XYZ file of C-alpha atoms in Angstrom:
486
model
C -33.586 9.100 -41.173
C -31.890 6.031 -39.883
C -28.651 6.798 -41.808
C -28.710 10.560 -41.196
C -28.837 9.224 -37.276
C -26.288 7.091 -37.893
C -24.244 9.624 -39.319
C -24.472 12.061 -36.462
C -23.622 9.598 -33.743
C -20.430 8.466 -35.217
C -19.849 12.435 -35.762
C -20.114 12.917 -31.860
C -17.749 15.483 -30.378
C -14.927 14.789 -28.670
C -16.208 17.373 -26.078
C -19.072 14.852 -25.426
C -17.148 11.404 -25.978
C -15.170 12.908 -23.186
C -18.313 13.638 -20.864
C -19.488 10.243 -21.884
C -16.724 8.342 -19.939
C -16.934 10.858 -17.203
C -19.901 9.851 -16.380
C -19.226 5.976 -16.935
C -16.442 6.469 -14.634
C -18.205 8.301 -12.153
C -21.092 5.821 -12.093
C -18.488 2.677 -11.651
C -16.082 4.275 -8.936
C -19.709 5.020 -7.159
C -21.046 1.554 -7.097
C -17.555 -0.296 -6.661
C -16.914 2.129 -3.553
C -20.355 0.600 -1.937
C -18.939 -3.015 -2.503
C -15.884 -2.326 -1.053
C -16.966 -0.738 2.122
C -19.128 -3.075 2.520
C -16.917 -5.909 2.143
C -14.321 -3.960 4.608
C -17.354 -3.833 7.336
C -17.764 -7.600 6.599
C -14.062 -8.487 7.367
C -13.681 -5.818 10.100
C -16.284 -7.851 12.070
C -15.434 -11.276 11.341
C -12.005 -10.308 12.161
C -13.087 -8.942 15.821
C -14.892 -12.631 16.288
C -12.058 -14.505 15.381
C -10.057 -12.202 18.053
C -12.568 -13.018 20.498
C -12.842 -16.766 20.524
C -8.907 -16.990 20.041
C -8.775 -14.786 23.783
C -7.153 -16.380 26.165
C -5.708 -19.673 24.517
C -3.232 -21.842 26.344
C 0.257 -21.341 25.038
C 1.332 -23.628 22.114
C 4.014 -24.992 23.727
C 2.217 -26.028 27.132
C -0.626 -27.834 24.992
C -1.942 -31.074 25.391
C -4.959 -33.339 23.927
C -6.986 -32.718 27.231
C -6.568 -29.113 27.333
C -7.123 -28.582 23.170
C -10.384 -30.701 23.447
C -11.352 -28.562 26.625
C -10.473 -25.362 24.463
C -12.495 -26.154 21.957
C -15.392 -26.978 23.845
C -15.353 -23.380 25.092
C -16.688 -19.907 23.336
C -13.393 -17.934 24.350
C -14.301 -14.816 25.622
C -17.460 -14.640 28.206
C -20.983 -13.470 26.563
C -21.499 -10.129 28.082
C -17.523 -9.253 27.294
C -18.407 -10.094 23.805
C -21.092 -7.743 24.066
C -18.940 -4.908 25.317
C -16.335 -5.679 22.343
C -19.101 -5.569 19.750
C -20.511 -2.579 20.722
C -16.980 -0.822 21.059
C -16.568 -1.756 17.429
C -20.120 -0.749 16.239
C -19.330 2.756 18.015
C -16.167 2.915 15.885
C -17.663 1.986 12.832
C -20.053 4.764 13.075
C -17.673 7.220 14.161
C -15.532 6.220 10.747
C -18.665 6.750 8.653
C -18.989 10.057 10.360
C -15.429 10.933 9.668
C -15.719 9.831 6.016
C -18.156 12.159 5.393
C -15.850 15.018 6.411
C -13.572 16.794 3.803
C -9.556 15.994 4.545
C -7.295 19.051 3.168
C -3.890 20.376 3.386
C -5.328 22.394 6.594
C -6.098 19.682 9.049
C -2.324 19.069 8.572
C 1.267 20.585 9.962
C 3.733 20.502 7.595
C 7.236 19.632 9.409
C 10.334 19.689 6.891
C 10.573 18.236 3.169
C 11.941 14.699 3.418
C 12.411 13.419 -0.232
C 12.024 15.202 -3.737
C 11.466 13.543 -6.541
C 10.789 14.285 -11.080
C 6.706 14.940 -10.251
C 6.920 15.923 -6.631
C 7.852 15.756 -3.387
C 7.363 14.270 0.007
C 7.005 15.754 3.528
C 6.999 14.834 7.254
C 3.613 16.137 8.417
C 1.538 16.021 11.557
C -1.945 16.232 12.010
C -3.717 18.459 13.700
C -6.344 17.219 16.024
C -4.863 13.523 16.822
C -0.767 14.300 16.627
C -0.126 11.870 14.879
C 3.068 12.112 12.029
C 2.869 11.208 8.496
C 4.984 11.004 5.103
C 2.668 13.002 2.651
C 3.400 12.032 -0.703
C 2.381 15.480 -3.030
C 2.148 15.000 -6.868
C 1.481 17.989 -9.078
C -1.710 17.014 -11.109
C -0.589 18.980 -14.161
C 2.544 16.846 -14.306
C 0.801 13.902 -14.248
C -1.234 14.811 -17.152
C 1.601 16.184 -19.327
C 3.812 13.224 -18.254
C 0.771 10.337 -19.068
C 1.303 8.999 -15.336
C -2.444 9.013 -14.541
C -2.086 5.531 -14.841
C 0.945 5.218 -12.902
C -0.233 6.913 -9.884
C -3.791 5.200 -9.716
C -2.374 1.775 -9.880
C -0.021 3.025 -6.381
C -3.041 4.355 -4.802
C -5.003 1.187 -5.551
C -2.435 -1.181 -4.407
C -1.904 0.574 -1.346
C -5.626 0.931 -0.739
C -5.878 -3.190 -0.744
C -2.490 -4.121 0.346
C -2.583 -4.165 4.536
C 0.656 -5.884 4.965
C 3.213 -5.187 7.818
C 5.796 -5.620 4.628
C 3.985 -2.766 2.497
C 4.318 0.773 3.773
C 0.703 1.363 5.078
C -1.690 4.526 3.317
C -4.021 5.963 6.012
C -5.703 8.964 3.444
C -5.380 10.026 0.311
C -7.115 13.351 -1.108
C -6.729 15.909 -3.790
C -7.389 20.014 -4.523
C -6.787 21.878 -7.551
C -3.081 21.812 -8.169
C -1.830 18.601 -6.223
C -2.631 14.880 -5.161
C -1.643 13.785 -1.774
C -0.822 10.463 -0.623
C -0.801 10.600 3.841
C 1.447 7.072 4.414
C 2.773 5.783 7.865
C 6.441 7.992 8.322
C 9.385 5.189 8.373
C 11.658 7.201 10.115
C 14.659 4.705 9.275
C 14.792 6.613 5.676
C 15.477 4.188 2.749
C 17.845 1.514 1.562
C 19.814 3.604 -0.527
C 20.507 6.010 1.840
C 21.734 3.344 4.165
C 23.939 2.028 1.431
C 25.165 5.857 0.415
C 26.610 5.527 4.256
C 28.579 2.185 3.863
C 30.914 1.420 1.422
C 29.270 -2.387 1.384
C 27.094 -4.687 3.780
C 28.557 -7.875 5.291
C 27.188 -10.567 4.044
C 25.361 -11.315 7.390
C 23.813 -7.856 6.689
C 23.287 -8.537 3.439
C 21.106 -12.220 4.216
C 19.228 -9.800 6.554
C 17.994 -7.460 4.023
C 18.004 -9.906 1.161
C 15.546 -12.417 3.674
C 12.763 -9.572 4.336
C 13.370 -8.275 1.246
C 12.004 -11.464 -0.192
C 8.831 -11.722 1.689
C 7.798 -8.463 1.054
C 8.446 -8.973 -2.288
C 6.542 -12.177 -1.984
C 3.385 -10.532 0.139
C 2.165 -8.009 -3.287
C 2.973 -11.276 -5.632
C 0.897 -13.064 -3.415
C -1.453 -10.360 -3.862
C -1.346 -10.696 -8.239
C 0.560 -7.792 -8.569
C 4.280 -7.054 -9.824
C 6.347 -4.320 -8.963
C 8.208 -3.821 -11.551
C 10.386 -1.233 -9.672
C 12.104 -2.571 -6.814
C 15.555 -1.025 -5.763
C 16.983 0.508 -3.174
C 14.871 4.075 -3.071
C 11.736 1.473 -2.618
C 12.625 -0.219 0.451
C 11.828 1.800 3.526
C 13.240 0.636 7.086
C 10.771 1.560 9.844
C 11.809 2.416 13.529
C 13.524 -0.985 13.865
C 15.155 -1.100 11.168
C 12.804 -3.696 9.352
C 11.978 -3.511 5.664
C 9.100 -1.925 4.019
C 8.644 -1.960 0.711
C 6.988 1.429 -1.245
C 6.477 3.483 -4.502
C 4.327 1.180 -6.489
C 3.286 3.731 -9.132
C 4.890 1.368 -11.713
C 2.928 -1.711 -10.109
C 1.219 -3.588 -12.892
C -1.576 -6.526 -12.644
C -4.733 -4.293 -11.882
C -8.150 -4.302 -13.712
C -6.366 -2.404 -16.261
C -2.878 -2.372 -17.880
C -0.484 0.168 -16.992
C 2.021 2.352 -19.511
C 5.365 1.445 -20.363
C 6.823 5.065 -21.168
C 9.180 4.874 -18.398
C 10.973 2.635 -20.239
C 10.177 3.980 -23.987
C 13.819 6.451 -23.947
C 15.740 4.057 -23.127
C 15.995 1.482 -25.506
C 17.129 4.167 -28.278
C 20.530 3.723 -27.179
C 23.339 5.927 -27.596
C 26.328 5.291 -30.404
C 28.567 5.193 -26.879
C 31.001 1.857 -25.704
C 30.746 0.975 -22.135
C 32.928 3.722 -20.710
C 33.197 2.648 -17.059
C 34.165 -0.770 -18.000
C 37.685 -0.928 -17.168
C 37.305 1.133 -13.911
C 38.148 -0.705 -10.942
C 36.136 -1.153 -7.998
C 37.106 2.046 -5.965
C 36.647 4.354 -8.634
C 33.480 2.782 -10.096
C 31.804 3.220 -6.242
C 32.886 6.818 -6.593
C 31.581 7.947 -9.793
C 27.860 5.438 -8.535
C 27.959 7.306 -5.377
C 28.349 10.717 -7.233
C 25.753 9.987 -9.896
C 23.313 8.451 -7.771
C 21.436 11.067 -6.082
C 20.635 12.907 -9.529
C 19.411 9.935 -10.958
C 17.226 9.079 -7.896
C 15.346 12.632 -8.830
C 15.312 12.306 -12.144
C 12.391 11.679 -14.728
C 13.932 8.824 -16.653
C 15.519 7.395 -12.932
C 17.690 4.543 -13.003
C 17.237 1.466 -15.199
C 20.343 -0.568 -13.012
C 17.534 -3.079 -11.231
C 15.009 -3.440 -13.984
C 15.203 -7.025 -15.565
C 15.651 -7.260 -19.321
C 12.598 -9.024 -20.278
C 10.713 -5.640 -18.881
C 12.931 -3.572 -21.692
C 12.117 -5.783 -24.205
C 8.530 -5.440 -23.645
C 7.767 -8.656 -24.930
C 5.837 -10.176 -22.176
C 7.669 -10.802 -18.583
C 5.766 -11.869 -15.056
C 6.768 -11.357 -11.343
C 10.071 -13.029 -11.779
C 11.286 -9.480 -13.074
C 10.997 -8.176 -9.684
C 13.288 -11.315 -8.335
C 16.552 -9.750 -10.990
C 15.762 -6.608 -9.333
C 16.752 -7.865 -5.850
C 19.830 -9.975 -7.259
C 21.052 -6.149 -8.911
C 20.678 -4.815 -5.034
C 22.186 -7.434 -3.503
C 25.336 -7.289 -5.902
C 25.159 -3.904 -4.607
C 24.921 -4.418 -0.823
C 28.366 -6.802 -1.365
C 30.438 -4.950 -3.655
C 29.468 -1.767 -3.534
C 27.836 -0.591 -6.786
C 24.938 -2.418 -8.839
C 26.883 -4.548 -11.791
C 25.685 -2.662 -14.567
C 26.318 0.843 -13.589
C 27.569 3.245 -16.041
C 28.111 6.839 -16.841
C 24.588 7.444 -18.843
C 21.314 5.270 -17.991
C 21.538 4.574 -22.145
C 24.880 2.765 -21.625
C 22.874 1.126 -18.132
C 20.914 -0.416 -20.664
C 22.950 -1.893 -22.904
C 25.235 -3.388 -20.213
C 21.749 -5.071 -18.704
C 20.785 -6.298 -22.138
C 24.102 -7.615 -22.670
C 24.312 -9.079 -19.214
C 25.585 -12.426 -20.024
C 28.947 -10.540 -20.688
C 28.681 -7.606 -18.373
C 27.619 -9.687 -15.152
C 31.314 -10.084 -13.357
C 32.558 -9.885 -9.788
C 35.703 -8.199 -9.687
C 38.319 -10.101 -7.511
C 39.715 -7.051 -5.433
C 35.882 -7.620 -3.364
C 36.074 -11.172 -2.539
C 32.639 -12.870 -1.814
C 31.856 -16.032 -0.978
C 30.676 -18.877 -3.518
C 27.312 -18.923 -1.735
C 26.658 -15.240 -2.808
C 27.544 -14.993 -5.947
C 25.116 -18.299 -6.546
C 22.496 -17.079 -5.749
C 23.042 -13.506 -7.162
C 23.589 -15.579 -10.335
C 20.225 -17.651 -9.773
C 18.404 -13.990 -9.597
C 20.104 -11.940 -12.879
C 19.762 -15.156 -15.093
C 17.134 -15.810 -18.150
C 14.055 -15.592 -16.601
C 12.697 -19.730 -17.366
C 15.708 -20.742 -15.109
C 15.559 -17.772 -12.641
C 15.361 -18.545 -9.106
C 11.781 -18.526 -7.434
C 9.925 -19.843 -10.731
C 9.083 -22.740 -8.678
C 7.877 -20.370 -5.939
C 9.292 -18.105 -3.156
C 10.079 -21.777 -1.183
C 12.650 -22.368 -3.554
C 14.048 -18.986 -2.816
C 14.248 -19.215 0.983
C 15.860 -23.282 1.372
C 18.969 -21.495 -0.693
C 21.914 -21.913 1.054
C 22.736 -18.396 1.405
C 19.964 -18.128 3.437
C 20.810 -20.922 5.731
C 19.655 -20.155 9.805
C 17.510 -17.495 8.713
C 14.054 -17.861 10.773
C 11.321 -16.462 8.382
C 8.067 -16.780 10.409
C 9.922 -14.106 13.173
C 12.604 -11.861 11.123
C 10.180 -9.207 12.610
C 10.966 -9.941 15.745
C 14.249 -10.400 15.660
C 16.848 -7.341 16.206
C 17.672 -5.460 12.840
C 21.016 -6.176 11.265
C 21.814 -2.348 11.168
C 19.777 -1.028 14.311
C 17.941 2.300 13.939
C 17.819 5.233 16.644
C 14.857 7.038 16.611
C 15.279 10.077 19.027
C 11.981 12.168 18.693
C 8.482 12.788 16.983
C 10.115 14.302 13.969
C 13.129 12.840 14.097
C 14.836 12.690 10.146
C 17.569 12.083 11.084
C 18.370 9.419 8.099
C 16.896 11.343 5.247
C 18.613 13.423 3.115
C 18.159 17.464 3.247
C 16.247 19.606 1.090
C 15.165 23.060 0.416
C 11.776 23.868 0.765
C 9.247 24.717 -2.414
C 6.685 26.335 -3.641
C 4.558 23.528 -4.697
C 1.923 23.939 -2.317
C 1.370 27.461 -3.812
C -1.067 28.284 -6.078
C 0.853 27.898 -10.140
C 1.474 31.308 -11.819
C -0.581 32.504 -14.006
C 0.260 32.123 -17.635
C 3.002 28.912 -16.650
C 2.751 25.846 -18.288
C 1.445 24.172 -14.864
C -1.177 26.540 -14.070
C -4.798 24.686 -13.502
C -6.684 26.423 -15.569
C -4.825 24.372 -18.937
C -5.923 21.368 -16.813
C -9.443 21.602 -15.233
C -11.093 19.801 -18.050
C -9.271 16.737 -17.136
C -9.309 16.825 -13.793
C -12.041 14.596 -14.035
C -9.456 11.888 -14.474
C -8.377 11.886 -11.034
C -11.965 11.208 -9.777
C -12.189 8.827 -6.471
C -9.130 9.313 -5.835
C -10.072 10.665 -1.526
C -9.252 7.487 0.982
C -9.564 7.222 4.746
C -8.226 3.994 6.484
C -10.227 2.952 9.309
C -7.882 2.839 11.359
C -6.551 6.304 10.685
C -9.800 8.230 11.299
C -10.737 5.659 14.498
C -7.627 6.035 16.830
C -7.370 9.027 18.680
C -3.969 9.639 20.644
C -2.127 6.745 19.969
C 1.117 8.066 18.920
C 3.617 5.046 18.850
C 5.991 4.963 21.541
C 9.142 5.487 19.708
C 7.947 9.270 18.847
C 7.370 9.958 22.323
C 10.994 10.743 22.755
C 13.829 8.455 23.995
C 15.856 5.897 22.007
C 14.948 2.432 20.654
């Protein structure tokens, strides 16, 4: 009896094995959901204390021993105003559990004009319904995610964007899903993205360039801080908002979650093709052409560009976050001389130049830079033991390349390439595209219809997210989509 039992449980069904983890899953997205909203009440409401004894502080500059003792003597904020505040915030916190109870779809939601298109989807400026407000809705087509194994890929940028809350990390207010599509509802950064801007200009200065570089370093340095890697970072991933400040996005090929992430977006590539490098002996000018030209395709493409990605990631033999620091030398070669240093005709010649870097890393001489520059570009795209920021992002910032930047206020300061924002739906620096049909319903009989992919769907279970402060402010439109320039 015991072995006949034995025999039928290790004969169990694949059908069942697969109802097994659904309900494993199920059960630990349930209980880890509780923790976390708890743990968000927790820090909502020591957050509002903090506020509320800091109220009303004498200005740094204008502080003395007599006034800092009297200062903290006091309780901030009078009792019966912190009575007010508290029960202002209890109000909202009810109202958000309220609101989380209520289903999100694509019908509480305006769609304006397609803004970006990409291998698995698309994205589109929206506004919602009842507040006005204007998003960037992020739509991925479930049964490409499935046939293309990026389950993975797209939970790890939901969950990153769920815990990052960063003003250097594009901000996710919902997330929800239907039969056909996921949707990701993110702030709109109407300044479009990096390579856009550097599609428009033949090259940065290098004052523009230190700009860029600078925030590009502390956002880059806010999801490290956070234990994750990007693995991804180039031009299509850093958003400018309605300053002209730097965001950084995309992180469906973050790694350093609970669980480890595929590698097939690399897999193609490193079966090279029998091919020389063909754009070697190009000069400058003509090499910025045929980037230009190519770019865009490769942008919306499955396999993408490999140009940024640091060698150590192709050779899949164990890298860390210092991958993501080559990625931002490759774009700032770029922002100086007009093309990333590796570029090529195919992304299979791409990656033999970046393998072969120590050879295929020149500046040509017809795009002088200065000495400073090309240090520190050399200090990124090195091996990565000696590769600038090992010793930590301090070591990045006291380069000299960097010299007079102010890093606790970059935010504040003016934008080295200003932005004008003109209206609500102003898109202005995107690119245009056609509309689709992918918030139809699939044909029946095609090889995306939902009926060859309901028994997985399962897979894409808690994926629904509402940020609190998405569901709790009512009317606030910022003031640069009122109308007007900035």
């Amino acid at each position: 009896m015991a072995m006949r039992g034995h025999t039928s449980g290790s004969l169990m069904s694949n059908h069942t094995k697969e109802r097994v983890t659904m309900a494993k899953v199920t059960l630990e997205n349930f209980y880890s959901t509780l923790i976390t909203q708890h743990e968000e009440r927790e820090m909502r409401q020591q957050k509002l204390e903090k506020v509320m004894d800091e109220e009303g502080l004498p200005d740094e500059e204008v502080w003395t021993q007599q006034k800092l003792e009297k200062v903290m003597d006091e309780e901030g904020l009078p009792d019966e105003e912190k009575r007010m505040r508290r029960s202002q915030h209890a109000k909202k916190e009810t109202e958000f559990l309220r609101l989380k109870r209520t289903r999100l779809g694509l019908d509480d939601f305006e769609s304006l004009k397609v803004i970006g298109r990409g291998a698995f989807g698309e994205v589109r400026l929206v506004q919602k319904k009842d507040t006005g407000h204007v998003y960037a809705m992020k739509i991925l087509r479930k049964a490409d995610m499935l046939e293309k194994e990026q389950v993975a890929h797209i939970r790890a940028e939901r969950d990153i964007l769920v815990q990052a809350d960063s003003l250097w990390v594009v901000k996710m207010f919902y997330s929800f899903q239907d039969k056909q599509n996921l949707y990701l509802l993110m702030e709109f950064l109407p300044g479009g993205d990096m390579m856009t801007l550097l599609m428009k200009k033949d090259t940065l200065t290098e004052e523009e360039t230190q700009f860029y570089v600078a925030e590009t370093v502390l956002a880059i340095d806010s999801i490290h801080q956070l234990g994750f890697i990007h693995r991804d970072i180039k031009p299509d991933n850093l958003l400018l908002d309605s300053k002209g400040h730097v965001k950084l996005s995309d992180f469906g090929l973050c790694t350093g979650l609970k669980k480890a992430h595929r590698t097939e977006f690399y897999r193609n590539l490193s079966h090279s093709l029998n091919t020389d490098f063909t754009s070697q002996n190009m000069n400058s000018k003509r090499k910025a052409e045929t980037w230009k030209r190519n770019r865009r395709q490769l942008a919306f493409s499955t396999v993408g560009t490999p140009d940024y990605i640091a060698p150590e990631v192709f050779m899949q033999t164990g890298y860390n976050k210092l991958c993501d620091w080559w990625s931002l030398g490759v774009i700032m070669y770029e922002m100086l001389i007009g093309y990333p240093p590796f570029c090529s005709e195919t992304p299979q010649e791409t990656y033999k130049k970046v393998m072969n870097w120590k050879e295929t890393l020149v500046f040509p001489p017809e795009v002088p830079i200065s000495d400073r520059a090309k240090h520190l570009i050399l200090r990124f795209c090195c091996e990565a033991d000696h590769r600038i920021g090992a010793a930590g992002v301090e070591e990045i910032k006291r380069n000299p390349f960097f010299e007079g930047v102010d890093y606790d206020h970059i935010r504040e300061r003016p934008a080295a390439i200003p932005i004008e924002i003109k209206s609500i739906d102003d898109t202005s620096n995107f690119d245009e595209f056609p509309e689709s049909d992918i918030l139809q319903p699939a044909a029946a009989g095609s090889s995306h219809a939902e009926s060859n992919y309901k028994n997985k769907d399962w897979v894409f279970i808690n994926y629904t997210y509402k940020r609190f402060e998405g569901l709790t402010a009512r009317g606030a439109i910022p003031a640069y989509m009122k109308g007007g320039k900035r």
